[in-house]
Coordinates of C-alpha atoms and ligand atoms in Angstrom, one line a residue:
X13 CA 16.3 8.3 13.7
X14 CA 15.2 7.6 10.2
X15 CA 17.7 8.2 7.5
X16 CA 17.3 10.8 4.7
X17 CA 16.0 9.2 1.6
X18 CA 15.9 12.4 -0.6
X19 CA 17.6 15.7 -0.2
X20 CA 17.0 18.7 -2.4
X21 CA 20.0 21.0 -2.1
X22 CA 19.6 24.6 -3.4
X23 CA 17.8 23.2 -6.5
X24 CA 17.2 25.6 -9.3
X25 CA 15.1 24.5 -12.3
X26 CA 14.4 27.1 -14.9
X27 CA 12.5 27.2 -18.2
X28 CA 13.9 29.2 -21.0
X29 CA 10.8 30.5 -22.8
X30 CA 10.3 33.1 -25.5
X31 CA 9.0 35.6 -22.9
X32 CA 11.9 35.1 -20.6
X33 CA 13.3 32.8 -17.9
X34 CA 10.8 31.1 -15.7
X35 CA 12.5 30.3 -12.4
X36 CA 10.0 27.5 -11.6
X37 CA 12.1 26.1 -8.8
X38 CA 14.3 28.8 -7.3
X39 CA 16.8 27.6 -4.7
X40 CA 14.8 24.9 -3.0
X41 CA 16.2 22.8 -0.2
X42 CA 14.4 20.2 1.9
X43 CA 14.6 16.5 2.9
X44 CA 12.4 13.5 2.9
X45 CA 13.3 10.8 5.5
X46 CA 12.7 7.1 5.1
X47 CA 9.1 6.1 5.8
X48 CA 8.0 9.7 6.1
X49 CA 5.3 11.5 4.2
X50 CA 6.3 15.0 3.2
X51 CA 3.5 17.2 1.9
X52 CA 4.3 19.9 -0.6
X53 CA 1.6 22.6 -0.6
X54 CA 1.1 25.9 -2.4
X55 CA -1.1 27.5 -5.0
X56 CA -1.1 26.7 -8.7
X57 CA 2.1 27.4 -10.4
X58 CA 4.3 27.5 -7.3
X59 CA 6.7 24.9 -8.6
X60 CA 5.4 21.8 -6.8
X61 CA 5.3 19.5 -9.9
X62 CA 8.5 20.9 -11.3
X63 CA 10.3 20.0 -8.0
X64 CA 9.1 16.4 -8.3
X65 CA 9.8 16.2 -12.0
X66 CA 13.3 17.4 -11.3
X67 CA 13.7 14.5 -8.8
X68 CA 12.6 12.1 -11.5
X69 CA 14.8 13.8 -14.0
X70 CA 11.8 14.3 -16.3
X71 CA 12.1 18.0 -17.0
X72 CA 11.6 18.6 -20.7
X73 CA 14.8 20.0 -22.1
X74 CA 14.4 22.3 -23.9
X75 CA 12.8 24.5 -22.6
X76 CA 13.6 23.3 -19.0
X77 CA 16.9 22.7 -17.3
X78 CA 18.2 22.0 -13.8
X79 CA 20.7 24.9 -13.7
X80 CA 22.1 24.6 -10.2
X81 CA 22.0 22.7 -6.9
X82 CA 21.8 19.0 -6.4
X83 CA 19.3 16.2 -5.6
X84 CA 20.5 13.3 -3.4
X85 CA 18.7 10.0 -3.4
X86 CA 19.9 7.4 -0.9
X87 CA 22.9 9.7 -0.4
X88 CA 23.9 9.8 -4.1
X89 CA 23.5 12.6 -6.5
X90 CA 20.9 11.6 -9.1
X91 CA 22.1 14.4 -11.4
X92 CA 25.3 12.5 -12.0
X93 CA 23.6 9.2 -13.0
X94 CA 23.5 8.1 -16.6
X95 CA 20.2 8.0 -18.4
X96 CA 20.2 4.2 -18.1
X97 CA 20.9 4.3 -14.3
X98 CA 18.2 6.9 -14.0
X99 CA 15.7 4.6 -15.7
X100 CA 16.5 1.9 -13.2
X101 CA 15.9 4.3 -10.3
X102 CA 12.6 5.4 -11.8
X103 CA 11.4 1.9 -12.3
X104 CA 12.6 0.3 -9.1
X105 CA 13.1 2.9 -6.4
X106 CA 10.7 5.8 -7.1
X107 CA 7.2 5.7 -8.6
X108 CA 4.8 8.3 -9.4
X109 CA 1.0 8.6 -9.3
X110 CA -0.8 11.4 -11.1
X111 CA -4.1 13.2 -10.7
X112 CA -5.7 11.6 -13.8
X113 CA -5.1 7.9 -14.1
X114 CA -6.4 7.7 -17.7
X115 CA -3.3 9.5 -18.8
X116 CA -1.1 6.8 -17.2
X117 CA -3.2 3.7 -18.1
X118 CA -3.2 2.4 -21.6
X119 CA -6.8 2.0 -22.8
X120 CA -6.0 -0.9 -25.1
X121 CA -4.5 -3.3 -22.5
X122 CA -6.1 -5.0 -19.5
X123 CA -5.0 -3.6 -16.1
X124 CA -3.5 -7.0 -15.2
X125 CA -1.4 -6.8 -18.3
X126 CA -0.2 -3.4 -17.5
X127 CA 0.7 -4.2 -13.9
X128 CA 2.5 -7.4 -15.1
X129 CA 4.5 -5.5 -17.7
X130 CA 5.8 -3.2 -15.0
X131 CA 6.7 -6.2 -12.8
X132 CA 8.3 -8.3 -15.6
X133 CA 10.4 -5.3 -16.6
X134 CA 11.7 -4.5 -13.2
X135 CA 11.7 -7.7 -11.3
X136 CA 12.4 -10.2 -14.0
X137 CA 9.5 -12.5 -13.1
X138 CA 8.0 -15.0 -15.5
X139 CA 4.6 -14.1 -17.1
X140 CA 2.8 -16.5 -14.8
X141 CA 4.4 -15.1 -11.7
X142 CA 3.8 -11.6 -12.9
X143 CA 0.1 -12.3 -13.3
X144 CA 0.0 -13.7 -9.8
X145 CA 1.8 -10.6 -8.5
X146 CA -0.7 -8.4 -10.4
X147 CA -3.6 -10.1 -8.7
X148 CA -1.9 -9.8 -5.4
X149 CA -1.3 -6.0 -6.0
X150 CA -5.0 -5.5 -7.0
X151 CA -6.0 -7.2 -3.7
X152 CA -3.5 -5.0 -1.8
X153 CA -5.1 -1.8 -3.1
X154 CA -8.5 -3.1 -1.9
X155 CA -10.3 -3.9 -5.1
X156 CA -12.7 -6.8 -4.7
X157 CA -12.8 -9.7 -7.2
X158 CA -9.2 -9.2 -8.1
X159 CA -9.2 -12.4 -10.2
X160 CA -11.8 -10.9 -12.5
X161 CA -10.6 -7.3 -12.4
X162 CA -7.1 -8.4 -13.6
X163 CA -8.7 -9.0 -17.0
X164 CA -10.7 -5.7 -17.2
X165 CA -9.8 -2.8 -19.4
X166 CA -9.3 0.7 -17.8
X167 CA -12.6 2.1 -19.2
X168 CA -14.6 -0.7 -17.5
X169 CA -13.5 0.6 -14.1
X170 CA -14.7 3.5 -12.0
X171 CA -12.4 6.5 -11.4
X172 CA -11.6 5.4 -7.9
X173 CA -10.7 1.9 -9.1
X174 CA -8.5 3.3 -11.8
X175 CA -6.7 5.4 -9.2
X176 CA -6.2 2.2 -7.1
X177 CA -4.8 0.4 -10.2
X178 CA -2.4 3.2 -10.8
X179 CA -1.3 2.9 -7.1
X180 CA -0.9 -0.8 -7.6
X181 CA 1.3 -0.3 -10.7
X182 CA 3.3 2.3 -8.8
X183 CA 3.9 0.0 -5.9
X184 CA 4.4 -3.2 -7.9
X185 CA 8.2 -2.8 -7.7
X186 CA 8.3 -1.9 -4.0
X187 CA 9.6 1.6 -4.5
X188 CA 11.4 3.4 -1.7
X189 CA 9.6 6.6 -2.6
X190 CA 6.1 7.2 -3.9
X191 CA 5.5 10.6 -5.6
X192 CA 1.8 11.4 -5.5
X193 CA 1.0 14.6 -7.5
X194 CA -2.6 15.6 -6.5
X195 CA -3.6 11.9 -6.3
X196 CA -7.1 12.5 -5.2
X197 CA -8.1 15.9 -6.7
X198 CA -10.2 14.4 -9.5
X199 CA -12.1 12.1 -7.2
X200 CA -15.2 12.6 -5.1
X201 CA -14.9 13.1 -1.4
X202 CA -15.7 9.5 -0.3
X203 CA -13.4 7.9 -2.8
X204 CA -10.8 10.5 -1.9
X205 CA -10.9 9.4 1.7
X206 CA -10.6 5.7 0.7
X207 CA -7.5 6.4 -1.5
X208 CA -5.9 8.4 1.3
X209 CA -6.6 5.5 3.7
X210 CA -5.0 3.1 1.2
X211 CA -1.9 5.2 0.8
X212 CA -1.5 5.4 4.6
X213 CA -1.9 1.7 5.0
X214 CA 0.6 1.0 2.3
X215 CA 3.1 3.4 3.8
X216 CA 2.8 1.6 7.1
X217 CA 3.1 -1.9 5.6
X218 CA 5.9 -1.2 3.2
X219 CA 7.7 1.7 4.9
X220 CA 7.5 3.7 1.7
X221 CA 8.3 7.4 1.8
X222 CA 5.7 9.6 0.2
X223 CA 6.2 13.0 -1.5
X224 CA 2.6 14.2 -1.5
X225 CA 1.9 17.2 -3.7
X226 CA -1.4 19.0 -3.2
X227 CA -3.0 22.4 -2.8
X228 CA -5.5 20.8 -0.3
X229 CA -4.4 21.5 3.3
X230 CA -7.1 19.0 4.5
X231 CA -5.2 16.2 2.7
X232 CA -2.0 17.5 4.2
X233 CA -3.4 17.5 7.7
X234 CA -4.5 13.9 7.3
X235 CA -1.5 12.4 5.6
X236 CA 1.7 14.3 6.1
X237 CA 4.3 14.1 8.8
X238 CA 6.2 17.1 7.6
X239 CA 5.1 20.0 5.4
X240 CA 6.9 22.2 2.9
X241 CA 5.0 25.3 1.8
X242 CA 6.1 26.7 -1.6
X243 CA 5.4 30.1 -3.1
X244 CA 6.6 31.3 -6.5
X245 CA 9.3 28.7 -6.8
X246 CA 10.6 29.1 -3.2
X247 CA 10.1 27.3 0.1
X248 CA 8.6 29.9 2.4
X249 CA 7.9 27.7 5.4
X250 CA 8.5 24.1 6.6
X251 CA 7.7 22.3 9.8
X252 CA 6.2 19.2 11.2
X253 CA 2.5 19.0 10.4
X254 CA 1.5 19.6 14.1
X255 CA 3.6 22.8 14.3
X256 CA 2.5 24.1 10.9
X257 CA -1.1 23.9 11.8
X258 CA -0.7 25.1 15.4
X259 CA 1.9 27.7 14.9
X260 CA 2.0 28.9 11.2
X261 CA 4.4 31.8 10.9
X262 CA 4.6 32.9 7.3
X263 CA 1.7 35.2 6.2
X264 CA 1.3 33.0 3.1
X265 CA 0.8 29.9 5.2
X266 CA -1.7 31.7 7.5
X267 CA -3.6 32.7 4.3
X268 CA -3.6 29.2 3.0
X269 CA -4.9 27.9 6.4
X270 CA -7.6 30.6 6.4
X271 CA -8.7 29.4 3.0
X272 CA -9.0 25.8 4.0
X273 CA -12.7 25.0 4.1
X274 CA -14.1 23.9 7.4
X275 CA -16.5 21.0 7.4
X276 CA -20.1 22.1 6.6
X277 CA -18.8 25.5 5.5
X278 CA -20.5 27.2 2.6
X279 CA -18.0 27.0 -0.2
X280 CA -19.1 30.4 -1.6
X281 CA -18.0 32.3 1.5
X282 CA -14.6 30.7 1.4
X283 CA -11.7 33.1 2.1
X284 CA -9.1 33.2 -0.5
X285 CA -5.8 35.1 -0.4
X286 CA -6.3 38.3 -2.3
X287 CA -4.2 38.8 -5.4
X288 CA -2.3 36.3 -7.5
X289 CA 0.9 34.4 -7.6
X290 CA 3.3 36.8 -9.4
X291 CA 4.4 36.3 -13.0
X292 CA 7.5 34.1 -12.6
X293 CA 9.3 35.9 -15.3
X294 CA 11.7 38.6 -14.2
X295 CA 10.9 38.5 -10.5
X296 CA 12.3 41.4 -8.6
X297 CA 14.7 41.0 -5.6
X298 CA 12.0 41.4 -2.9
X299 CA 9.7 39.1 -0.9
X300 CA 7.7 37.5 -3.7
X301 CA 4.6 37.7 -1.4
X302 CA 4.9 41.4 -0.6
X303 CA 2.2 42.5 -3.1
X304 CA -0.3 40.3 -1.3
X305 CA 0.9 40.6 2.3
X306 CA -1.0 42.6 4.9
X307 CA 2.1 42.8 7.0
X308 CA 4.5 44.0 4.4
X309 CA 7.2 46.4 5.6
X310 CA 9.8 48.5 3.8
X311 CA 12.5 45.9 3.8
X312 CA 10.1 43.4 2.2
X313 CA 10.1 45.5 -1.0
X314 CA 13.9 45.6 -1.1
X315 CA 15.3 42.2 -0.2
X316 CA 14.4 38.6 -0.5
X317 CA 14.0 37.1 3.1
X318 CA 16.2 34.1 3.6
X319 CA 14.8 30.8 4.9
X320 CA 15.9 30.6 8.5
X321 CA 15.4 28.0 11.3
X322 CA 13.2 29.7 13.9
X323 CA 13.1 26.7 16.2
X324 CA 14.3 23.2 15.7
X325 CA 12.6 21.8 12.6
X326 CA 10.7 24.9 11.9
X327 CA 11.9 27.2 9.1
X328 CA 10.4 30.4 7.7
X329 CA 11.4 32.9 5.1
X330 CA 9.9 36.2 6.3
X331 CA 11.3 39.5 7.5
X332 CA 8.9 39.6 10.4
X333 CA 11.0 37.0 12.1
X334 CA 14.4 38.3 11.3
X335 CA 14.8 40.6 14.4
X336 CA 17.5 39.6 16.8
X337 CA 19.0 37.1 14.4
Ligands
LIG663 N1 7.3 23.0 -19.9 C1 7.2 24.3 -19.3 N2 7.6 25.4 -20.0 C2 7.5 26.6 -19.5 N3 7.2 26.8 -18.2 C3 6.8 25.7 -17.4 C4 6.8 24.4 -18.0 N4 6.4 23.6 -17.0 C5 6.2 24.3 -15.9 N5 6.4 25.6 -16.2 C6 6.2 26.8 -15.3 O1 6.8 26.5 -14.0 C7 6.1 27.0 -13.0 C8 5.8 26.0 -11.9 O2 4.9 25.0 -12.5 P1 4.5 23.7 -11.7 O3 3.8 22.8 -12.7 O4 5.6 23.1 -10.9 O5 3.4 24.3 -10.7 P2 2.5 23.5 -9.6 O6 2.9 24.1 -8.3 O7 2.7 22.1 -9.7 O8 1.0 24.0 -9.9 P3 -0.3 23.2 -10.0 O9 -0.9 23.2 -8.6 O10 -1.2 24.0 -10.9 O11 -0.1 21.8 -10.5 C9 4.8 27.6 -13.6 O12 5.0 29.0 -13.7 C10 4.8 27.0 -14.9 O13 4.2 27.8 -15.8
LIG664 S1 8.7 39.2 4.2 FE1 7.4 40.9 4.4 S2 6.0 40.8 2.6 FE2 7.1 38.9 2.8 S3 5.7 37.6 3.9 FE3 7.0 38.5 5.4 S4 6.0 40.3 6.1 FE4 5.0 39.7 4.3
LIG665 MG1 1.4 20.5 -10.4

């Protein structure tokens, strides 16, 4: 059995704003095993990015703060690490790729220089060795003519190539965990498929775990081993990818699945869950989904349903499944 690489334990990350406290991540627990891809899915504002930023310890403070819970990485609490130890972890053990590569790539340096810098910093290679490594990484992410591309500037490359360069940078230190926050959302469908293929290959080759954040269930179906569904700062369902798609239990998950476009479907007729994610400030003690739920009962308006294990490896937070517990 693969070991746990990451464990979120009752994590609470809040933002203290002028309007009130935003409970962006509100008592979240789940694990990522070695070599596993865990998909985090949910509508905009559900706390997906804040969960990953908490893991990287990159929550802007103020206004944000991890107020409770713990995050274990390789069995050790990352919340107890010094800033310097944390920088080591961020550079060597976990890497992140974002939706928009231009924000992570520096326009005034060649891509080779930028990959080399990351390698020199974290692996203490000479300049020449680092350049070789950069070319090797550019090849690994499937960009042809790596020897030329190494000297190109970001604006000379296509969007898909820039995304590959960013993946090359993220992987140049052989991280144990790759955090991919909407890695393909800005790309067109063909390039998106290529980047996903690339991530899958790399995971197999390097046994990297991936925390894959997306609102796109199609991407989850293709990539994830395990899925965590978040709603308004909470995990409402989690299961293996097969179980989640075959046997979704939470009404929110079923809604998300209904809104997943089928191939050839007319986008305009796409179902979307009625209503909106509630304002995260001053949330009442009831099921956060009750305003939008067709199956809401009395108890749903009075108490928050706990996340319980319905069958091995399948958890759900919904009063529909509480009977007989
Ligand atoms: N710096 C901040 N100050 C105040 N509130 C914040 C800050 N960053 C995030 N939030 C709030 O935290 C909540 C969760 O945001 P988060 O970015 O994690 O959502 P998300 O699930 O990643 O959404 P998206 O799919 O749009 O990226 C939101 O309500 C957001 O407004
Ligand atoms: S707890 Fe109630 S309101 Fe919430 S999702 Fe389940 S049935 Fe719907
Ligand atoms: Mg986000």
